[in-house]
Short mmCIF file of C-alpha atoms in Angstrom, two decimals:
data_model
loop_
_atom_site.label_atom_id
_atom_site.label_comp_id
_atom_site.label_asym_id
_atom_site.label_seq_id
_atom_site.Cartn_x
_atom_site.Cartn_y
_atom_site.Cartn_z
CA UNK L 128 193.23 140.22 -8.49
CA UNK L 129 192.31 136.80 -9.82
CA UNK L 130 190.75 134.27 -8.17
CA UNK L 131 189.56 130.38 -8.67
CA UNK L 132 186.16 128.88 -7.95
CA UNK L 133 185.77 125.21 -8.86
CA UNK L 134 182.41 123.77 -8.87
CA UNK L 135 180.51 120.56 -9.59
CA UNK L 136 178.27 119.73 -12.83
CA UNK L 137 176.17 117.37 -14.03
CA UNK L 138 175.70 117.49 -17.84
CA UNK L 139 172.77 114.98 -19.51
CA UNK L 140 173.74 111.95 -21.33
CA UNK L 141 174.33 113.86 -24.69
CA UNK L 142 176.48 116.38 -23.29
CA UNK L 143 178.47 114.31 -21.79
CA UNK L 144 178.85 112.42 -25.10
CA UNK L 145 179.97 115.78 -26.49
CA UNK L 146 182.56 116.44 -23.84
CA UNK L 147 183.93 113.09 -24.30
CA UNK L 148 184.37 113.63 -27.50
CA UNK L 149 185.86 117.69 -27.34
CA UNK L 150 188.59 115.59 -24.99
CA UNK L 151 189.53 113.42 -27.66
CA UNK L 152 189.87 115.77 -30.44
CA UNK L 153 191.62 118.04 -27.94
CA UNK L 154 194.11 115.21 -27.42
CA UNK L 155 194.63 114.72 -30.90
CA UNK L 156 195.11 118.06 -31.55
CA UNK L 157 197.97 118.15 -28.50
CA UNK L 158 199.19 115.59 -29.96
CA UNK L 159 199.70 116.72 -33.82
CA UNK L 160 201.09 119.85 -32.32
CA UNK L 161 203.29 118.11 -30.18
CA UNK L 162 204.45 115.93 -33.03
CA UNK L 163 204.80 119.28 -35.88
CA UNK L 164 207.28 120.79 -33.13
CA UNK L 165 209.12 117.42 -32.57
CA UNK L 166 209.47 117.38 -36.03
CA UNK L 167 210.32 121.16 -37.00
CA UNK L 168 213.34 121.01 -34.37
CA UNK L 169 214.87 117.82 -35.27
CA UNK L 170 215.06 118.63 -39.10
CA UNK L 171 216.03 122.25 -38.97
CA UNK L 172 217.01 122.74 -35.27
CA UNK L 173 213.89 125.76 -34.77
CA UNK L 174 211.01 125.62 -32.69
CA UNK L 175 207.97 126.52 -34.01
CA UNK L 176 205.80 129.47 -31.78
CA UNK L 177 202.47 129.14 -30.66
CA UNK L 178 200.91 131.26 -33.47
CA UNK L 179 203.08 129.54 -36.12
CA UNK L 180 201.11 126.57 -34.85
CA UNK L 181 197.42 128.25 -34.22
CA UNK L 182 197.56 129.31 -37.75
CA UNK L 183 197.85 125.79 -38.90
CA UNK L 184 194.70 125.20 -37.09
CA UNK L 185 192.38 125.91 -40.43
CA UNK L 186 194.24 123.63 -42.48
CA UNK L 187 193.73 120.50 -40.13
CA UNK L 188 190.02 121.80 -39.74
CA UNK L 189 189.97 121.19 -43.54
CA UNK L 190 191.32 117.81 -43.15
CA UNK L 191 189.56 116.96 -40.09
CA UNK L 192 186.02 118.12 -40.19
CA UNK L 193 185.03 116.82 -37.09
CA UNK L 194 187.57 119.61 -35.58
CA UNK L 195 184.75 121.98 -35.70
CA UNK L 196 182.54 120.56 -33.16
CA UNK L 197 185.44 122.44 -30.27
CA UNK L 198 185.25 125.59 -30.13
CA UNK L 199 188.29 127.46 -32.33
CA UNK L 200 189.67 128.73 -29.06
CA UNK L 201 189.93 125.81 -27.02
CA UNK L 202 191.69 124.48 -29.60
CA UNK L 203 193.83 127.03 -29.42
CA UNK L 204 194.17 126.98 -25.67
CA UNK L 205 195.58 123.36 -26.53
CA UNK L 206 198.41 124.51 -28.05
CA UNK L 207 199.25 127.25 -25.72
CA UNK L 208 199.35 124.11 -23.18
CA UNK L 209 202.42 122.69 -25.44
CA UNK L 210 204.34 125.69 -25.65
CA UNK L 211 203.78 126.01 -21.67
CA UNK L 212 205.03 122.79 -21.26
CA UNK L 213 208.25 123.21 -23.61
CA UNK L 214 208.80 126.74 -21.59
CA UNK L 215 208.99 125.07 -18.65
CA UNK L 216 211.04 122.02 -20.20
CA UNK L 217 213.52 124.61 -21.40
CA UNK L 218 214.01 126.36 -17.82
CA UNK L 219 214.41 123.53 -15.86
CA UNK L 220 217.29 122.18 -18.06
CA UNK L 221 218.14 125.84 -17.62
CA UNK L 222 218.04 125.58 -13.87
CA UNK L 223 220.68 122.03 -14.17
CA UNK L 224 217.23 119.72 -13.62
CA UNK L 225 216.39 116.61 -15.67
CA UNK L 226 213.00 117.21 -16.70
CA UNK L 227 210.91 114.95 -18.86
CA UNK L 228 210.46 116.13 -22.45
CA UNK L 229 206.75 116.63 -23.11
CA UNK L 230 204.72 113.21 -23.95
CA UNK L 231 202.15 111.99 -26.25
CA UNK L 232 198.82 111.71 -24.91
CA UNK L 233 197.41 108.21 -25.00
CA UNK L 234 193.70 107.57 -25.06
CA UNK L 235 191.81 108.37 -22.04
CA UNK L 236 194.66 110.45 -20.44
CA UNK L 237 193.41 113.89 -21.71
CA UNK L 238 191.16 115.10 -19.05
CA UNK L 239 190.31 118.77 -19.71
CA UNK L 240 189.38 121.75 -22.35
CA UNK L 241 189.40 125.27 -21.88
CA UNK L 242 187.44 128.30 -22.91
CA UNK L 243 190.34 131.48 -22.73
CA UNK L 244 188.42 134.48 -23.63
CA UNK L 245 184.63 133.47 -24.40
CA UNK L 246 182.33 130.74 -25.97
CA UNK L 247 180.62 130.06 -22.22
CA UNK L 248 177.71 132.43 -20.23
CA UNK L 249 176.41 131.66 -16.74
CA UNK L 250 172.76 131.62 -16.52
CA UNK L 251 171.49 131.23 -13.00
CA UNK L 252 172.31 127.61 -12.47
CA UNK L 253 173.43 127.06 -15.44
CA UNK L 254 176.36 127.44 -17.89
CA UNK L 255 176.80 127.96 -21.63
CA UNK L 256 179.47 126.09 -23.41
CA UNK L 257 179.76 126.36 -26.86
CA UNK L 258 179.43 123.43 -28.55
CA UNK L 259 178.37 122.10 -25.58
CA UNK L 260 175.13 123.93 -24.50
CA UNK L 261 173.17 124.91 -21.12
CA UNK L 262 174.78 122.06 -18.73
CA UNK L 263 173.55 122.62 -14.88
CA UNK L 264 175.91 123.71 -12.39
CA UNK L 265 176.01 123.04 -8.81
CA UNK L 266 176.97 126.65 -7.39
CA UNK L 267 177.44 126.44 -3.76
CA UNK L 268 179.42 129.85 -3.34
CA UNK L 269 178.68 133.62 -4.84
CA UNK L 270 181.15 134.59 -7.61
CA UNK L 271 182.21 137.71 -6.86
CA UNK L 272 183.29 139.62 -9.97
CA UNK L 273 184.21 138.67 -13.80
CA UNK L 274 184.68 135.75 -15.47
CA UNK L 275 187.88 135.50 -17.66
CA UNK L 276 188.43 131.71 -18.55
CA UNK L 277 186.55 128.67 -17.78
CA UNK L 278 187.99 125.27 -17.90
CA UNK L 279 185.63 121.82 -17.87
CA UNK L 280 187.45 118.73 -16.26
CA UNK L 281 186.66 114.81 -15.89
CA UNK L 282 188.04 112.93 -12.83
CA UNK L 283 189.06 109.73 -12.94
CA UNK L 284 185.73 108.53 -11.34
CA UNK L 285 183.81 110.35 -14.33
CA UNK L 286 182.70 113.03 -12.75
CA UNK L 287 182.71 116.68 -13.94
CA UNK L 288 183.71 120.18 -12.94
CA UNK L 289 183.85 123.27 -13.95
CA UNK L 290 186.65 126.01 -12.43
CA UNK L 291 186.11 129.63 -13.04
CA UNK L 292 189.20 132.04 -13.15
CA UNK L 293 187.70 135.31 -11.96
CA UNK L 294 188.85 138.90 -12.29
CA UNK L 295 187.94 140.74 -9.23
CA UNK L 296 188.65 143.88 -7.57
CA UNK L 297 192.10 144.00 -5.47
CA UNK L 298 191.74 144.23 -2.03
CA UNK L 299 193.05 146.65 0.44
CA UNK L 300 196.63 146.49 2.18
CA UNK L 301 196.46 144.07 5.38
CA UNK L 302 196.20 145.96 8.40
CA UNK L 303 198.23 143.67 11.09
CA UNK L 304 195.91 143.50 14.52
CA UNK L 305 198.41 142.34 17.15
CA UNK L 306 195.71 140.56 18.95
CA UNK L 307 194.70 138.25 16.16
CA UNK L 308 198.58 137.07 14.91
CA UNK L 309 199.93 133.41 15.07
CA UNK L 310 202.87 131.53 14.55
CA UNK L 311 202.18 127.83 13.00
CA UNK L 312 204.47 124.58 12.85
CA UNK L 313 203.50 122.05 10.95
CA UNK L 314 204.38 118.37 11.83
CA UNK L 315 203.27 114.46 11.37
CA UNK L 316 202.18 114.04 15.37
CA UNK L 317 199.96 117.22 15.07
CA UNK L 318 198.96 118.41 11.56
CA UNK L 319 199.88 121.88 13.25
CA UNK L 320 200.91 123.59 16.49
CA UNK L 321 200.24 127.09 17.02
CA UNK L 322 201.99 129.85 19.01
CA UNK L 323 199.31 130.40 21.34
CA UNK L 324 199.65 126.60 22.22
CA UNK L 325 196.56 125.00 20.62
CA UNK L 326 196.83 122.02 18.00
CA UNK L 327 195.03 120.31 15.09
CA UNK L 328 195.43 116.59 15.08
CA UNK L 329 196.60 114.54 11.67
CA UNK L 330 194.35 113.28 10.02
CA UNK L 331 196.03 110.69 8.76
CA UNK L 332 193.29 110.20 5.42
CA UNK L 333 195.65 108.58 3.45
CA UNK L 334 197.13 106.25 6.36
CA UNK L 335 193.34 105.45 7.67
CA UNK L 336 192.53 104.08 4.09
CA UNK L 337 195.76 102.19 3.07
CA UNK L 338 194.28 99.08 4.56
CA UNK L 339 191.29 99.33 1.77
CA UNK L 340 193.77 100.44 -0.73
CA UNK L 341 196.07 97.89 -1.05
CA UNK L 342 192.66 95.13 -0.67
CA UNK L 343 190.94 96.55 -3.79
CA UNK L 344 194.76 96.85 -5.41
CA UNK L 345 195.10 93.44 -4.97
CA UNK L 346 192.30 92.70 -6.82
CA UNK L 347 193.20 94.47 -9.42
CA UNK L 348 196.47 92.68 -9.50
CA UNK L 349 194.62 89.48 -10.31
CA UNK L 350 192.33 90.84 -13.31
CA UNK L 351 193.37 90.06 -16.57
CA UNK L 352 194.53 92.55 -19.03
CA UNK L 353 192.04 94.17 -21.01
CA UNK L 354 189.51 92.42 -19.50
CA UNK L 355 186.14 93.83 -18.32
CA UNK L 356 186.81 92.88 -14.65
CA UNK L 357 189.59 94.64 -14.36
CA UNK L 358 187.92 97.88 -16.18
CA UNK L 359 186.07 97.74 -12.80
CA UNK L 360 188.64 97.34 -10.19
CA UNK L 361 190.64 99.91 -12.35
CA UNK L 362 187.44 102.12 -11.17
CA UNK L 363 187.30 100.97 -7.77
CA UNK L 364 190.93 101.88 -7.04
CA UNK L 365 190.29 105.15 -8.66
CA UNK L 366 187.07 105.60 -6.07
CA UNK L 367 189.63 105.31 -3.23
CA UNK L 368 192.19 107.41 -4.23
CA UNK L 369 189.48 110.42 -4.91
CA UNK L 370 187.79 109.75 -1.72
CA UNK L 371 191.30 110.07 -0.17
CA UNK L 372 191.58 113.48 -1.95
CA UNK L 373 188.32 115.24 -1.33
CA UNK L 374 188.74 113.95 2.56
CA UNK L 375 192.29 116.11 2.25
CA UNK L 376 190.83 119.09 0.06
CA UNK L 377 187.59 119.40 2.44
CA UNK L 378 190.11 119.49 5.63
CA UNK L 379 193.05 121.88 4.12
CA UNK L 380 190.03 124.35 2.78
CA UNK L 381 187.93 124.72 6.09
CA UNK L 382 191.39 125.28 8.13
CA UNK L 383 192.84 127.45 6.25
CA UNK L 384 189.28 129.30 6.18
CA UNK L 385 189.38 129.11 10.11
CA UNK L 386 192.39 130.71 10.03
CA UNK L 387 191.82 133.36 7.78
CA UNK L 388 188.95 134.27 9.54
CA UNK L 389 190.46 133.95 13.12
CA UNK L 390 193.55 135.64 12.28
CA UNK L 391 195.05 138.99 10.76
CA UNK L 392 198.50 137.54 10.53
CA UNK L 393 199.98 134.42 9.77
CA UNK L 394 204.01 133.28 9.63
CA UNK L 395 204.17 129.82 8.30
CA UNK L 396 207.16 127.81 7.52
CA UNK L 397 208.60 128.26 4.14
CA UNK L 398 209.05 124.31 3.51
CA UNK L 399 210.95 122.69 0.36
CA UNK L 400 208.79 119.28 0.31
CA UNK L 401 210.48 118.30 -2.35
CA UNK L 402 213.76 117.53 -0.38
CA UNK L 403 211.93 116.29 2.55
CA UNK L 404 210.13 113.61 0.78
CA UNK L 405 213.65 112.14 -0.17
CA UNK L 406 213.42 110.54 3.41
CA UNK L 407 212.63 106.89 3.01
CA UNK L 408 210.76 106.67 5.96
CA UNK L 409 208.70 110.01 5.86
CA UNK L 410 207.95 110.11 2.55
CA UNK L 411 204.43 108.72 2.83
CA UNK L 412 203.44 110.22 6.18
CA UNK L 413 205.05 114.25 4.73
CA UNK L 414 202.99 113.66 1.40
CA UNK L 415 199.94 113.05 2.92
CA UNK L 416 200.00 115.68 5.16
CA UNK L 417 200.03 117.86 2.27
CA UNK L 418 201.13 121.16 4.12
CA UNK L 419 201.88 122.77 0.35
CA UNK L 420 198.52 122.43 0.02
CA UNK L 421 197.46 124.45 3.67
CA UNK L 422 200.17 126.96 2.79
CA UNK L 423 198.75 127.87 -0.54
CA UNK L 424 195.06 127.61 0.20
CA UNK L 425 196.03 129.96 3.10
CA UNK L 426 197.81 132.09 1.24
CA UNK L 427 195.43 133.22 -1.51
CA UNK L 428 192.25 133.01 1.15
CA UNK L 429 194.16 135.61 3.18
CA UNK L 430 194.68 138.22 0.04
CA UNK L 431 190.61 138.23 -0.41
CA UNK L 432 190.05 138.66 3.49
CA UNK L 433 192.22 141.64 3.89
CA UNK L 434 194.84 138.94 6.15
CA UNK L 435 198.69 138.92 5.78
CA UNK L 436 200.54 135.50 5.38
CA UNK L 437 204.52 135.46 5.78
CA UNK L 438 206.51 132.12 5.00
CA UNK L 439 209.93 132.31 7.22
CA UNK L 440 212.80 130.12 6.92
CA UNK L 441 212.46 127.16 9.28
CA UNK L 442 215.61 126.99 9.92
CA UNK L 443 216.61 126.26 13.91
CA UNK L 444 212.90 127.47 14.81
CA UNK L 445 213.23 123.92 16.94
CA UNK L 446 215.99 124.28 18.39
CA UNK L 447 216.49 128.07 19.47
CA UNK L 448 214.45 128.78 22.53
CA UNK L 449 212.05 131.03 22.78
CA UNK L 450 212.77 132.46 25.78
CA UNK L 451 216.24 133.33 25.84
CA UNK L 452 217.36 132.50 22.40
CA UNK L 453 219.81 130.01 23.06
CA UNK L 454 220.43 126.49 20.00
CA UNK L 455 218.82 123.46 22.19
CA UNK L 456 219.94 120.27 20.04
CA UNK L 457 217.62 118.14 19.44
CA UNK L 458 216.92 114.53 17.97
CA UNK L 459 213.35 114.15 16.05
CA UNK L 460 212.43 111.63 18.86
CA UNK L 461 212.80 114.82 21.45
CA UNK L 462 209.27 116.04 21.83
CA UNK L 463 209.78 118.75 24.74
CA UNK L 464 212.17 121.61 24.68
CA UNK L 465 214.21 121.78 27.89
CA UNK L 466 216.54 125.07 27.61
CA UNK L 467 219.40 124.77 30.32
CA UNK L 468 219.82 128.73 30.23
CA UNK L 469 216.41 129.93 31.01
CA UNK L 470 214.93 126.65 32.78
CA UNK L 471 212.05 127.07 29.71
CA UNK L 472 210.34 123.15 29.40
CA UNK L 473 207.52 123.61 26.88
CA UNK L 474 206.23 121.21 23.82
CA UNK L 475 209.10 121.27 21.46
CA UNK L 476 206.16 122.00 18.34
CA UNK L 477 204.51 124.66 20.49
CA UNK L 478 207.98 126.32 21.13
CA UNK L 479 208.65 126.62 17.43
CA UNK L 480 205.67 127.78 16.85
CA UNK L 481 206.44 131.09 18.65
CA UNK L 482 209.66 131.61 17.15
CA UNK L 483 208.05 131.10 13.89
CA UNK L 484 205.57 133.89 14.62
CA UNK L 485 208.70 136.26 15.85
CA UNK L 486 210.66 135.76 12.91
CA UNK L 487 207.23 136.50 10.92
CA UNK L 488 206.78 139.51 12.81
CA UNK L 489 210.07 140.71 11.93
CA UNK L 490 210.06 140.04 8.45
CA UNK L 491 207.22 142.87 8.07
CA UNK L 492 209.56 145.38 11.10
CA UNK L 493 207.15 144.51 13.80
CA UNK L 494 209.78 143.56 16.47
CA UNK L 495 207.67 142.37 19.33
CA UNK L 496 204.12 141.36 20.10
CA UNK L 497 203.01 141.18 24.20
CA UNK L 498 200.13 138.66 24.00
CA UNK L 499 202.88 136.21 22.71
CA UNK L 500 205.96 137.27 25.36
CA UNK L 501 206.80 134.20 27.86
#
């Protein structure tokens, strides 16, 4: 099993000249490649395959001394990252999408290098990267087993981490306790609403700091053009938007912990954001609830802790009653489920929570659960 642990550095002065300058020859280098397959296909109709292109590595080394100062396999890892993207390209034209054909990178806009295989070491608080050196490293987590690939990124506020892709021993088959199991619906009003009836409020992070947003965006509005002012609000804005994301990150990450801890199973909806977003009026409010990001932090928290998560289709989990089974319609403004055939009258959230949870439950042949019966 592989697993991800991202963590915080803080390289001296001269390393983080060197890093600046690995991302720069890493962006030329995505960019040559990009350019040598761009080429190859329009004047002979072939694409060129990632070791085709790694091969020609040596000869712009020769060219290009300054090459050398990245390690041979991140450079490498670079163009791995354009056949990835042409893959992908390719499939989604595949699939009847319209997918952008891979881009240039312009200066500034390449934020990362990788080390595959080797060419880094942890040392206590430390880290090795070659090229690079011993840069200190903020570790506030074990790592629990090997690590396989390391990859050093720059924010757009200048700071730097490090993520570790580790390989580490699988876990054993999820036992489901029916006394720790719950059904979860996610909505705008509550973040979530669970089957045993408890909530988590929105947060709202991106909502509470529009107001601040669109003040420092106005200043930046009124900068001129390559001018050093606006070099700072371009920074300012950036501040916002990150402290918007770590707010979200540091809220998804301890409740999905909470619930990986609390519970043995958990059925969440199996939501396509994508077409939900297409609602003018939702739009904002769905993307920053960011419930992708809940579901997938749950999701690979859960196969580490021994939990089960199941994604069900959410399909009439509002309206059928819980009770007797029965379609309630419902307009988005109804907020309490009234079922004429039972007399149930619960919170319309809370009431697909537990269906969510049955379905769940049925989806791995468990057909029933008592603590959750009405």
């Amino acid at each position: 099993m592989r697993k991800a642990y991202k963590f915080r550095i803080y390289p001296t002065k001269p390393q983080i000249r060197q890093m600046e300058r690995s991302l720069e020859i890493c962006r030329q280098v995505y960019n040559r490649t990009l350019a040598e397959r761009k080429k190859a296909y329009e004047e002979t109709g072939k694409t060129l395959s990632k070791y085709t292109l790694n091969n020609l590595l040596p000869q712009w080394k020769a060219e290009n001394p300054e090459y050398n100062e990245v390690f041979s396999q991140t450079l490498q890892e670079v163009q791995e990252r354009i056949d990835l993207a042409f893959k992908h390209f390719f499939r989604r034209m595949k699939n009847g999408e319209k997918p952008g054909y891979p881009r240039f990178k312009s200066k500034g806009w390449y934020d990362s290098f990788t080390y595959p295989q080797m060419g880094f070491k942890l040392k206590d608080d430390h880290i090795y990267l070659s090229k690079i050196g011993d840069v200190y490293v903020k570790f506030h987590r074990q790592i629990e087993g090997n690590v396989k690939r390391v990859t050093v990124r720059r924010t757009a506020c200048t700071k730097w981490y490090v993520s570790l892709t580790i390989e580490a021993e699988d876990t054993p088959a999820p036992i489901v306790d029916l006394n720790k199991v719950i059904g979860i619906d996610v909505g705008l009003s509550s973040f979530l609403t669970m089957s045993d009836g408890s909530c988590v409020l929105n947060p709202r992070f991106f909502r509470t700091e529009e107001k601040e947003l669109v003040r420092v965006q106005r200043k930046l509005s009124k900068t001129e053009k390559g001018s050093s002012e606006r070099k700072e609000a371009i920074k300012i804005v950036q501040r916002v938007h990150e402290r918007i994301s770590n707010k979200r990150y540091d809220f998804v990450h301890q409740l999905s912990r909470q619930l990986v801890n609390n519970y043995s199973f958990i059925a969440l909806e199996d939501l396509n954001i994508k077409n939900m977003i297409k609602d003018h009026y939702l739009a904002k409010s769905i993307a920053d609830a960011a419930w992708n990001k809940l579901i997938t932090a749950t999701k690979y928290k859960a196969e580490s802790a021994g939990s089960m998560v199941v994604l069900v289709n959410p399909a009439n989990t509002s309206k059928m009653c819980s009770r007797c089974g029965l379609l309630v319609e419902k307009a988005l403004a109804d907020r309490v489920h009234k079922c004429d055939s039972c007399g149930l009258i619960m919170d319309r959230d809370h009431n697909a929570a537990i269906n969510i949870l049955r379905l769940g439950l049925q989806s791995v042949g468990i057909k029933t659960v008592e603590a959750h019966r009405l």
